[in-house]
Structure formats: C-alpha cells, structure tokens
Coordinates of C-alpha atoms and ligand atoms in Angstrom, one line a residue:
M1 CA 0.3 -0.2 0.1
K2 CA 1.6 3.2 -1.1
S3 CA 0.6 5.2 1.6
L4 CA 2.1 2.5 4.5
W5 CA 5.7 2.8 2.2
L6 CA 5.4 6.6 2.4
L7 CA 5.3 6.6 6.5
T8 CA 8.1 4.1 6.5
T9 CA 9.9 5.8 4.0
L10 CA 12.2 8.5 5.4
L11 CA 13.4 11.1 3.0
L12 CA 16.6 12.1 3.4
C13 CA 22.5 17.5 3.0
C14 CA 36.0 22.6 8.7
I15 CA 39.0 23.1 9.4
H16 CA 41.0 25.6 7.5
V17 CA 44.7 26.2 7.3
S18 CA 46.8 27.3 4.2
F19 CA 48.7 24.0 3.7
A20 CA 50.0 23.4 -0.2
Q21 CA 47.9 22.2 -1.9
Q22 CA 48.0 18.3 -1.5
S23 CA 45.8 16.1 -3.8
M24 CA 43.8 12.9 -1.2
N25 CA 44.5 10.5 -3.8
Y26 CA 42.5 7.3 -2.8
Q27 CA 42.2 4.3 -4.7
I28 CA 38.8 1.5 -3.4
A29 CA 39.4 -1.7 -4.3
V30 CA 36.8 -5.0 -4.9
R31 CA 37.9 -8.1 -4.7
D32 CA 37.7 -11.7 -5.2
G33 CA 36.4 -13.2 -2.2
F34 CA 35.8 -10.8 0.2
D35 CA 32.0 -9.6 -0.7
N36 CA 31.5 -7.3 2.1
D37 CA 33.8 -5.5 1.8
F38 CA 35.9 -2.0 0.0
F39 CA 40.1 -2.1 -0.1
V40 CA 40.6 1.8 0.5
T41 CA 44.3 3.1 -0.5
L42 CA 45.3 6.6 -0.2
S43 CA 48.5 7.2 -1.3
L44 CA 50.0 10.6 -1.4
D45 CA 52.5 12.5 -4.1
S46 CA 53.7 14.8 -1.5
K47 CA 54.2 15.5 2.7
L48 CA 51.9 15.8 4.5
D49 CA 52.7 18.8 7.4
K50 CA 54.0 18.3 10.5
E51 CA 50.9 18.8 11.9
A52 CA 49.0 17.0 10.3
T53 CA 48.7 14.4 12.8
L54 CA 44.6 13.4 13.0
F55 CA 43.3 10.5 10.5
Q56 CA 39.2 10.6 10.7
F57 CA 36.6 9.0 9.7
A58 CA 33.1 10.9 9.6
S59 CA 30.8 10.4 13.1
T60 CA 28.1 11.9 10.3
A61 CA 27.4 13.2 7.2
P62 CA 24.8 16.3 6.0
G63 CA 21.5 15.7 5.5
T64 CA 21.5 13.2 7.5
Y65 CA 21.3 14.5 11.1
Q66 CA 21.8 10.0 12.5
T67 CA 24.8 9.2 14.5
M68 CA 26.8 6.7 11.9
N69 CA 30.4 6.3 13.6
I70 CA 32.1 5.3 9.9
G71 CA 34.9 4.0 11.9
R72 CA 33.2 1.1 13.1
Y73 CA 33.4 -0.8 10.1
V74 CA 37.7 -0.2 9.9
H75 CA 39.8 -3.2 9.9
D76 CA 43.3 -3.8 9.1
F77 CA 44.1 -0.3 9.2
E78 CA 47.6 0.5 8.6
V79 CA 50.3 3.5 8.3
L80 CA 53.2 3.0 5.7
D81 CA 55.9 4.6 4.3
K82 CA 57.7 5.4 1.3
K83 CA 59.5 1.9 1.4
G84 CA 56.8 0.4 2.2
R85 CA 57.1 0.4 6.3
P86 CA 54.3 0.4 9.0
L87 CA 54.8 3.8 10.8
E88 CA 53.1 4.1 14.2
F89 CA 49.6 5.2 15.3
D90 CA 47.7 5.5 17.9
R91 CA 43.9 4.8 18.6
L92 CA 42.4 7.7 20.0
S93 CA 38.6 6.7 18.7
V94 CA 36.1 4.9 17.3
N95 CA 36.4 7.3 14.4
Q96 CA 40.0 9.0 14.2
F97 CA 43.8 7.8 14.4
E98 CA 46.9 9.9 15.2
I99 CA 49.5 9.3 12.7
K100 CA 53.3 10.0 14.9
K101 CA 54.6 11.1 12.2
P102 CA 53.2 12.2 9.1
K103 CA 55.8 13.5 7.1
K104 CA 57.7 9.9 6.7
V105 CA 53.1 9.2 5.1
Q106 CA 52.8 7.8 2.1
T107 CA 50.6 5.2 2.0
I108 CA 47.1 4.7 4.6
Q109 CA 45.5 1.1 3.4
Y110 CA 42.5 -0.8 5.7
R111 CA 40.1 -3.2 4.6
I112 CA 36.4 -1.3 5.6
S113 CA 32.8 -2.4 5.3
E114 CA 29.6 -2.6 4.1
T115 CA 27.1 -1.1 6.1
W116 CA 25.1 -2.6 4.6
D117 CA 25.4 -6.6 5.5
T118 CA 27.2 -5.2 8.4
K119 CA 25.9 -6.3 11.4
V120 CA 26.1 -3.1 14.4
K121 CA 24.5 -3.1 18.0
E122 CA 23.6 1.0 17.8
N123 CA 22.7 3.4 15.0
P124 CA 22.6 1.7 12.3
I125 CA 22.7 3.2 9.3
Y126 CA 19.9 4.2 6.9
P127 CA 20.4 2.2 3.8
M128 CA 20.5 5.0 1.4
A129 CA 23.5 7.0 3.5
G130 CA 25.5 3.5 3.5
S131 CA 27.3 1.3 1.4
S132 CA 26.3 -2.0 -0.3
L133 CA 28.9 -3.9 -1.8
E134 CA 27.4 -7.7 -4.0
M135 CA 29.1 -9.2 -6.9
D136 CA 27.1 -7.2 -9.6
H137 CA 27.1 -3.2 -8.0
A138 CA 28.5 -2.0 -5.1
M139 CA 27.1 1.7 -3.7
I140 CA 29.4 4.4 -3.2
S141 CA 28.3 6.4 -0.2
P142 CA 32.0 8.4 0.3
H143 CA 32.6 8.9 3.8
A144 CA 31.3 6.0 4.5
L145 CA 34.5 4.5 2.8
I146 CA 36.6 7.6 2.4
G147 CA 38.5 8.7 6.2
Y148 CA 40.5 11.9 5.8
F149 CA 43.1 14.1 7.5
L150 CA 41.3 16.9 9.4
D151 CA 43.9 19.0 8.3
Y152 CA 42.9 18.2 4.7
Q153 CA 39.7 19.0 4.2
T154 CA 39.3 21.6 2.1
Q155 CA 42.6 20.1 -0.3
P156 CA 40.5 18.5 -3.3
Y157 CA 40.4 14.7 -3.4
G158 CA 39.9 11.9 -6.0
I159 CA 38.6 8.2 -6.5
E160 CA 40.0 5.9 -8.6
L161 CA 37.1 2.9 -8.8
V162 CA 38.9 -0.4 -9.4
V163 CA 35.6 -2.1 -10.0
P164 CA 34.4 -5.3 -12.8
E165 CA 35.7 -3.8 -16.1
D166 CA 32.4 -4.4 -17.4
W167 CA 30.5 -1.8 -14.6
T168 CA 28.8 0.9 -15.4
I169 CA 29.5 3.6 -13.0
G170 CA 26.6 6.1 -11.9
T171 CA 28.4 10.0 -10.5
A172 CA 27.8 13.5 -10.1
L173 CA 31.7 13.2 -10.6
K174 CA 33.6 14.5 -13.3
K175 CA 36.6 12.3 -13.9
E176 CA 39.8 13.3 -15.1
G177 CA 42.0 10.5 -16.2
R178 CA 42.0 7.9 -13.8
F179 CA 40.3 10.1 -11.1
Y180 CA 36.8 10.2 -9.7
K181 CA 37.1 14.6 -8.6
A182 CA 36.6 16.8 -6.0
D183 CA 37.1 20.1 -5.1
T184 CA 37.1 19.1 -1.7
Y185 CA 36.3 16.0 0.8
D186 CA 33.0 17.9 1.6
H187 CA 32.1 18.1 -2.1
L188 CA 33.1 14.2 -1.8
V189 CA 30.5 13.3 0.9
D190 CA 28.5 14.5 -1.5
S191 CA 28.3 13.3 -4.6
P192 CA 28.0 8.8 -3.9
I193 CA 28.7 6.4 -6.4
L194 CA 26.7 3.6 -8.2
A195 CA 28.3 1.1 -10.0
G196 CA 27.5 -2.4 -11.5
E197 CA 24.8 -3.3 -14.1
L198 CA 23.2 -0.3 -14.8
T199 CA 20.3 0.9 -17.2
L200 CA 21.0 5.0 -18.0
A201 CA 18.7 7.4 -19.7
D202 CA 19.2 10.6 -19.7
T203 CA 17.7 13.9 -21.5
L204 CA 17.8 18.0 -20.6
I205 CA 15.1 20.0 -18.4
D206 CA 16.2 23.8 -19.8
D207 CA 19.4 24.1 -19.6
T208 CA 20.4 21.4 -17.0
H209 CA 21.4 17.5 -17.6
V210 CA 20.1 15.0 -15.9
E211 CA 20.8 11.6 -15.4
I212 CA 18.6 8.2 -14.3
Y213 CA 21.3 5.7 -13.2
T214 CA 19.0 2.5 -12.1
Y215 CA 19.9 -1.0 -9.9
S216 CA 17.5 -3.3 -10.6
K217 CA 18.3 -6.8 -9.4
N218 CA 15.5 -8.7 -11.4
E219 CA 15.5 -6.0 -13.8
V220 CA 11.7 -4.9 -12.4
V221 CA 12.4 -1.1 -13.5
D222 CA 15.0 0.8 -15.3
S223 CA 16.4 4.3 -16.2
R224 CA 14.5 4.7 -19.5
S225 CA 10.3 4.2 -17.3
L226 CA 11.5 6.2 -14.2
L227 CA 12.7 9.4 -16.5
N228 CA 9.1 8.4 -18.1
A229 CA 7.6 9.0 -14.9
M230 CA 9.7 11.7 -13.9
H231 CA 10.2 14.0 -16.9
G232 CA 6.9 16.1 -15.7
M233 CA 7.8 16.9 -12.1
L234 CA 11.1 18.1 -13.3
A235 CA 9.5 20.7 -15.4
A236 CA 7.0 21.5 -13.3
S237 CA 10.2 22.2 -11.1
K238 CA 11.6 24.2 -13.5
A239 CA 8.4 25.7 -13.4
F240 CA 8.3 26.5 -10.0
L241 CA 11.8 27.6 -9.2
K242 CA 11.6 29.6 -13.1
Y243 CA 15.2 28.7 -12.8
L244 CA 17.3 25.4 -12.1
P245 CA 20.4 26.2 -10.0
A246 CA 22.6 23.2 -11.2
E247 CA 24.3 22.5 -14.4
S248 CA 24.0 18.5 -14.5
Y249 CA 22.0 16.5 -11.7
T250 CA 21.7 12.9 -11.2
F251 CA 20.0 10.0 -9.6
L252 CA 20.9 6.9 -8.6
F253 CA 18.0 4.9 -7.6
H254 CA 18.9 1.0 -6.3
F255 CA 15.9 -1.4 -6.3
E256 CA 16.4 -5.7 -4.5
P257 CA 13.8 -7.3 -3.8
Q258 CA 14.5 -6.8 -0.1
P259 CA 16.4 -3.9 0.5
P260 CA 16.8 -3.5 4.4
M261 CA 15.3 -1.2 6.0
P262 CA 14.4 1.3 6.5
T263 CA 14.4 2.2 2.4
G264 CA 14.1 6.0 1.5
A265 CA 16.7 8.5 -0.3
W266 CA 19.6 11.8 0.5
E267 CA 19.2 13.9 -1.1
H268 CA 22.9 15.4 -2.5
S269 CA 23.8 19.5 -4.2
L270 CA 24.1 17.7 -7.5
S271 CA 22.8 14.0 -7.4
S272 CA 20.4 12.0 -5.0
Q273 CA 20.4 8.0 -4.0
Y274 CA 17.1 6.0 -3.4
V275 CA 17.2 2.6 -2.5
F276 CA 13.9 0.7 -2.9
S277 CA 12.6 -2.6 -3.0
E278 CA 11.5 -4.4 -6.8
G279 CA 7.7 -5.4 -4.8
G280 CA 6.8 -2.6 -3.0
E281 CA 7.5 1.1 -4.4
A282 CA 8.7 0.1 -7.9
Q283 CA 5.3 -1.0 -8.2
D284 CA 4.1 3.0 -8.1
L285 CA 6.1 4.9 -10.1
E286 CA 3.7 8.2 -8.9
G287 CA 5.4 7.5 -5.1
I288 CA 8.6 7.4 -6.5
V289 CA 8.4 11.1 -8.3
H290 CA 7.0 12.5 -5.0
V291 CA 10.4 11.2 -3.7
A292 CA 12.2 12.4 -6.5
A293 CA 11.1 15.9 -6.9
H294 CA 11.5 15.9 -2.9
E295 CA 14.7 14.9 -2.8
F296 CA 15.0 17.2 -6.7
F297 CA 14.2 20.0 -4.1
H298 CA 16.4 19.9 -1.7
I299 CA 18.9 21.9 -4.6
V300 CA 17.0 24.4 -3.4
T301 CA 18.2 24.0 0.5
P302 CA 19.3 22.9 2.3
L303 CA 22.4 22.4 -0.6
N304 CA 21.8 26.8 -1.7
L305 CA 20.1 28.0 1.1
H306 CA 21.4 27.2 4.5
S307 CA 23.3 28.1 7.7
E308 CA 26.7 28.8 8.2
K309 CA 27.1 25.5 10.2
V310 CA 25.9 23.0 6.8
E311 CA 28.4 25.1 5.4
H312 CA 31.1 24.2 7.3
F313 CA 30.2 20.5 8.3
N314 CA 31.5 18.4 11.5
F315 CA 32.6 15.3 10.5
I316 CA 33.7 15.0 14.4
E317 CA 30.6 15.2 15.9
P318 CA 27.3 16.0 15.1
D319 CA 26.2 19.9 15.8
P320 CA 22.8 20.4 14.4
S321 CA 21.5 23.7 12.7
Q322 CA 18.0 24.7 14.6
H323 CA 16.7 25.6 11.0
L324 CA 15.7 21.8 9.6
W325 CA 12.0 23.3 9.4
F326 CA 13.2 25.3 6.0
Y327 CA 15.4 22.5 4.8
E328 CA 13.1 19.6 5.3
G329 CA 9.8 21.0 6.0
V330 CA 9.7 23.9 3.5
T331 CA 11.2 21.2 0.6
E332 CA 9.0 18.4 1.7
W333 CA 6.1 21.7 0.6
G334 CA 7.3 22.5 -1.8
S335 CA 8.0 19.8 -3.4
L336 CA 3.4 18.9 -3.1
T337 CA 2.9 22.7 -3.7
L338 CA 5.3 22.9 -7.0
L339 CA 3.3 19.1 -8.8
L340 CA -0.6 20.7 -7.7
R341 CA 0.6 24.1 -9.3
D342 CA 1.5 23.0 -12.3
G343 CA -1.5 20.6 -12.9
K344 CA 0.8 17.0 -12.1
M345 CA -0.8 16.7 -8.4
S346 CA -4.3 17.1 -8.3
L347 CA -6.3 19.7 -4.7
E348 CA -7.6 16.2 -3.7
T349 CA -4.8 14.8 -3.5
Y350 CA -2.3 17.4 -2.3
L351 CA -5.6 17.2 0.3
N352 CA -5.2 14.1 1.4
N353 CA -1.6 14.0 1.3
M354 CA -1.8 17.4 4.1
S355 CA -4.2 15.5 6.0
Q356 CA -1.9 11.9 6.0
K357 CA 0.8 14.1 7.4
V358 CA -1.9 15.5 10.1
Q359 CA -2.5 12.4 11.2
I360 CA 1.1 10.8 11.6
D361 CA 2.3 14.1 13.4
G362 CA -1.2 12.9 15.8
F363 CA 1.0 9.9 16.2
L364 CA 3.9 12.0 17.4
D365 CA 5.0 13.2 20.3
K366 CA 3.1 16.6 20.4
S367 CA 5.4 18.1 23.0
W368 CA 8.3 18.2 20.6
S369 CA 9.0 21.5 18.7
L370 CA 10.5 22.1 14.8
K371 CA 13.0 23.7 16.9
D372 CA 13.2 20.7 19.1
L373 CA 13.3 18.4 16.0
A374 CA 16.3 19.9 15.0
T375 CA 17.8 19.9 17.5
R376 CA 17.7 16.6 19.3
S377 CA 18.1 15.1 15.8
Y378 CA 20.8 12.9 17.0
T379 CA 19.3 11.7 20.3
A380 CA 17.8 8.5 20.5
K381 CA 14.7 9.8 20.8
G382 CA 15.3 12.2 18.2
Q383 CA 15.3 9.2 15.9
Q384 CA 11.9 8.5 17.0
Q385 CA 10.5 11.8 16.3
F386 CA 12.2 12.8 13.8
V387 CA 9.8 11.7 10.6
N388 CA 7.2 14.6 12.2
I389 CA 9.6 17.3 9.8
Y390 CA 8.1 15.9 6.8
C391 CA 4.9 16.1 8.6
R392 CA 4.3 19.2 10.7
G393 CA 6.9 20.3 8.8
A394 CA 5.6 20.5 5.6
L395 CA 2.8 21.7 7.2
A396 CA 3.7 24.4 9.0
A397 CA 5.9 25.9 5.7
G398 CA 2.6 25.5 3.6
L399 CA 0.4 27.4 6.8
L400 CA 3.5 30.3 6.5
D401 CA 2.8 29.8 2.8
I402 CA -1.2 31.0 3.4
R403 CA -0.5 33.6 5.6
L404 CA 2.1 35.0 3.5
L405 CA -0.1 35.3 1.0
K406 CA -2.7 36.3 2.7
L407 CA -1.3 39.5 4.3
S408 CA 0.0 40.4 1.3
N409 CA -3.4 40.1 -0.9
G410 CA -1.9 37.4 -2.5
E411 CA 1.3 39.2 -4.0
R412 CA 4.4 37.3 -2.0
G413 CA 3.5 33.6 -0.5
L414 CA 7.1 31.9 0.1
R415 CA 7.1 30.4 -3.1
E416 CA 7.9 34.3 -4.0
V417 CA 10.2 35.1 -0.7
I418 CA 12.4 31.2 -1.3
L419 CA 13.0 33.3 -4.8
E420 CA 14.1 35.8 -3.1
L421 CA 16.2 33.9 -0.5
L422 CA 18.5 32.4 -4.1
A423 CA 18.9 35.5 -5.4
K424 CA 20.8 36.8 -2.3
Y425 CA 22.2 33.0 -0.8
G426 CA 23.9 30.7 -1.8
K427 CA 26.9 27.5 -1.9
G428 CA 30.0 29.8 -0.1
K429 CA 27.2 31.9 1.2
P430 CA 25.5 30.8 3.6
F431 CA 22.9 33.0 6.2
S432 CA 22.5 33.6 9.4
E433 CA 22.2 30.6 11.9
E434 CA 21.3 33.4 14.1
Q435 CA 19.7 35.7 12.8
F436 CA 17.9 33.7 9.7
F437 CA 14.7 34.0 12.2
N438 CA 14.5 37.6 12.3
E439 CA 16.1 38.2 8.3
L440 CA 12.5 36.4 7.4
V441 CA 10.3 38.4 9.6
E442 CA 12.1 42.0 7.8
M443 CA 11.8 40.5 4.4
T444 CA 8.1 39.5 5.3
Y445 CA 5.8 41.1 7.8
P446 CA 6.3 41.1 11.6
E447 CA 3.3 38.8 12.2
I448 CA 5.9 36.0 10.6
R449 CA 7.3 36.6 13.7
T450 CA 4.5 35.4 16.7
F451 CA 4.4 31.8 13.6
I452 CA 7.5 31.4 14.0
D453 CA 7.6 31.6 18.1
D454 CA 4.6 30.1 18.0
H455 CA 4.7 27.2 15.5
I456 CA 8.7 26.1 15.0
L457 CA 10.5 27.3 17.9
D458 CA 7.5 26.5 20.8
N459 CA 4.5 23.9 19.8
K460 CA 1.2 25.6 19.1
P461 CA -1.4 24.0 17.0
L462 CA -1.3 24.1 14.0
P463 CA -4.0 27.1 13.1
L464 CA -5.0 24.8 9.8
K465 CA -8.7 25.1 10.5
E466 CA -8.2 28.7 10.7
Y467 CA -5.4 29.6 7.3
F468 CA -7.3 26.9 5.2
A469 CA -10.9 28.9 5.9
W470 CA -8.7 32.3 4.0
L471 CA -8.8 29.6 0.7
G472 CA -12.6 28.2 1.0
I473 CA -11.2 25.1 2.6
D474 CA -12.3 23.8 5.7
Y475 CA -10.4 21.6 8.2
R476 CA -11.8 19.3 10.2
A477 CA -9.9 17.5 12.9
A478 CA -10.0 13.7 13.9
G479 CA -12.9 12.5 15.2
D480 CA -16.4 9.9 15.6
G481 CA -13.5 7.3 14.5
Q482 CA -13.2 9.7 11.1
P483 CA -9.6 10.3 10.3
P484 CA -8.6 14.6 9.4
R485 CA -9.4 15.5 6.7
F486 CA -9.5 18.9 3.8
F487 CA -13.6 19.6 2.3
V488 CA -12.9 21.8 -0.7
K489 CA -15.7 24.1 -0.3
V490 CA -18.3 24.4 -3.3
K491 CA -19.4 27.6 -2.1
A492 CA -17.2 29.2 -0.8
N493 CA -17.4 33.3 -0.7
E494 CA -15.1 35.8 -2.8
E495 CA -12.6 36.0 -1.3
Q496 CA -11.6 32.8 -0.4
L497 CA -12.2 31.6 -4.3
K498 CA -9.7 34.2 -5.3
L499 CA -7.1 33.7 -2.7
R500 CA -7.5 29.9 -3.5
K501 CA -6.8 31.0 -6.7
I502 CA -3.8 32.3 -6.5
W503 CA -2.7 29.8 -4.1
M504 CA -2.9 26.8 -6.4
R505 CA -2.4 29.4 -9.9
N506 CA -0.7 27.5 -12.7
L507 CA 2.4 28.8 -13.1
Ligands
LIG601 ZN1 15.3 15.7 2.6

C-alpha cells in the first residue's frame, strides 16, 4: 500500500588552514573473495604537514541527522612510509587515528565493511546513506568509505575505482584520467557513486542535463521508465523555481527484492540516492516521483539555502542547525506544491497528503517543537520523532505560505520569498544560523514573528482550520472514528475563491 511505504520511507544534506595544495588520491577496490569489504588506499604524492596528525572517519554526514561512527566498519588500518614500512599510530576514538610522524606517510590503507550487511549493536545507518557491495554492483556513499586528514578537509580529492570492467559508473563527480575528482572532502561526501550492471537514461530540462542510473536486481524497473515517470515533475520543478540552479543532476536508484529498512532517499547538491524494494516502491512509480520531487527540491535547501553550520560541516561530532524545519519541512511542502500548481497533482491528492501528515503528527509526541526536532535529531528519542519534520514541518511551511499570501494580498507567498533568498544566498554564501528568523520577519511582516515563535520555536497547535478557511477549504480534525480531513467548499465567498485561485495557480 502506497501510504504505508510513504509513512515508513525516510527522506533523507572545517578547518581552514593554509597548507600547500595536496591532492588526496584514493583507490577504492573490490576484490574476489571479499563480498562485504572494500579495500581503500590513500597514496600521497607529496609530504603531509608535520601537524597533520589526525586521520578522521565521519561521525555523521550532512542531511542524515543520525550518528554513524564510520570508524566502526574499519579493519586492518595501516600507515606506511615510502618504502612500505609500517608507521606508528594510536587509535584515539572509534573515528579518529593519530599518526605519529605524518611527514613520513606515503600510504594509508584499510579494509572497510559495507554498512548494509554488517551487523551493529546500535545506530544502524540508513541504507541510502551507507554502502553496499555485491557481485553485480556497489553502492558507495563516500563518507562511509573514505577517512581524511582533518587538516586537509578543504583540499582536492580523487577517487579511482577498481571494479569489474563491464560495470557502469553513475555519479555526479567528473572523471579526469583515472580519478573522479572532488574539490574538497565535503564535495566528495556530497557525491555518491553507484557502480555495476546499471541502466542509464538522460534528458535536458531547460539547460540542466539530467541523468538517471538504475540498478534493479531482477530488472523490474529501468532508467527509461523512471525518466518517463519523472519528466513532468522535473519540468514542474523548473517552472516553480524559474530556473534550475544546477548544470547537471544525477539520480541514482537502487532496487532489490528486500533492501534493508527503512528504504528511502538521500539528497545531495547535484545528485540523489534512492534505495527501494522491487516488490514495493517499484510498483508505484507515482510514489517514487513524489520522493524524487522532494530530493530534487533540496537543490534549493539546504543545498543552496543553509546556515553556516551546514556550509562548514562538522564530521567530528554532530552539530545540528535549528533550521531543519526549513531544510526538510519547506522542501517537502515545495515538492508537493510545485506538482499541485503545475497541474501534476490534483487538489484532492494534495489535501489527502496533508491529512496524512496531520495524522502522523497526531501519532507522535506533541510536546516536540520543530526546533526540538532539529536540535535533538541526533539523540535516540530524536530519531523516533524525526519523521515529523516531513509532516508537521511541511504543514507549517504550507501555513506560512497561506499566511504570507493573505498578508500580501496574494502577491508574495513562500515561493516568492524563497526565490528572493535564492538570489541573495547560495553555495559559499550561507545565511546566519542565529539571525535567519529575524531576517524572515524583516523581509515579510511582523505577524510572521508570532508564527515562528508559536509554531517553529514552540509547539502550539497549527492553525489549520483558520488558515485553510481563508482558501474556502474546511479542515476537520480527527474525531468520531474519522481521520483529519479537508473539504473544498463549493460555495466559498469571492475573497476565499480569489485567494484559493492564487494559492494553487498554474505557473
Ligand atoms: Zn529531505
């Protein structure tokens, strides 16, 4: 059932020093007889700085909001000099190694287990943010395989893949010679790789080259059928945003009969990665389009609009941003609303989706504000409540849009505010973690301050009835055995009809 998998599907986004440019070139190899382990080798072409002692594996990764401790998967860690002799190191913590004589280091090598088939006692990693290795393919989230020298987070990285010759490689990274190149460690982590027996389909949306790579174990679904299903959504995204802030974009889909749970997707700047079941989601292309619309909308936020906490990601320990409501709630709202406004989704389906979100919110702990969902996302309790960021977060974004349209007499809703923010901020230009709420109020209306205080910072019930009434849509809370529902009034007054028309206008 579509709603069931939608409910269980999770939609998954420094140190500055002035060392000489040192390209950090890694080889990732798969070897016969090792079907759970990748072999990783870092070969240095010049000397490390003597202070570069700390080699780090990621504790978490942008956009996942979960503790990962990738060091748990590392085996046979070795540090070698140029003659291949072992050098001394200490393991300071699960994720951190201290190298005693960094200037002598030529090679670092280790084996690292895939996250899918490796049992862990706690903090299992979302499959779409982990790694998988089988005879016919590999799924590589770079943070799940690649450790790095803390002092070299902002240096260029290269990845050479040693995999069977007939494998197709899908990634947003560009290849130069043997290496897939990334500008920094953050860029590398932002660029997953799917390799193996894949199908490929591509198209141009405006000036953006869109590629879809698909692994489907039993060939239940392929890239062409996914592209056919997604084409309208991609065009609607362009219409909603006026332009697509990316030259190219890569979708990586992984289907097998029974992938690890929870299935879902993870967004990146120029790509997104999906793990779905052949017997489940693959049978519901419309559902996949909705998930893909969400991930694709992430090119707006957090990938372009984010605070400095996202811009300079802390891989050593999780440091959450309070604006998760914006990164995930606004994204979920935007991905549904662009389909509604482009006529790709009926009003009935849109409102049913909203009802479902109200229902899920009702099952979860009401005492958590949207800010709590953000700042406590890395705790075990936070993980239990986390799905609500896609529900209450999206509902709050929707209400904010209606409020803005009402206050501006239909001139300027949340979409227009987002487009203004996109013109001001972007990659390398984060908004202020502390000042963002003030900025939103300043660029809109004083009433928005109360909305933020009540419904983002605090957990006051969302004014669904009041706001939807402005559109001539009657909201009825759950009761008498009925779920929460929205009814579109046929006899709405002129003012309501006018605002409703603007709210769901065709772009
Ligand atoms: Zn998301």
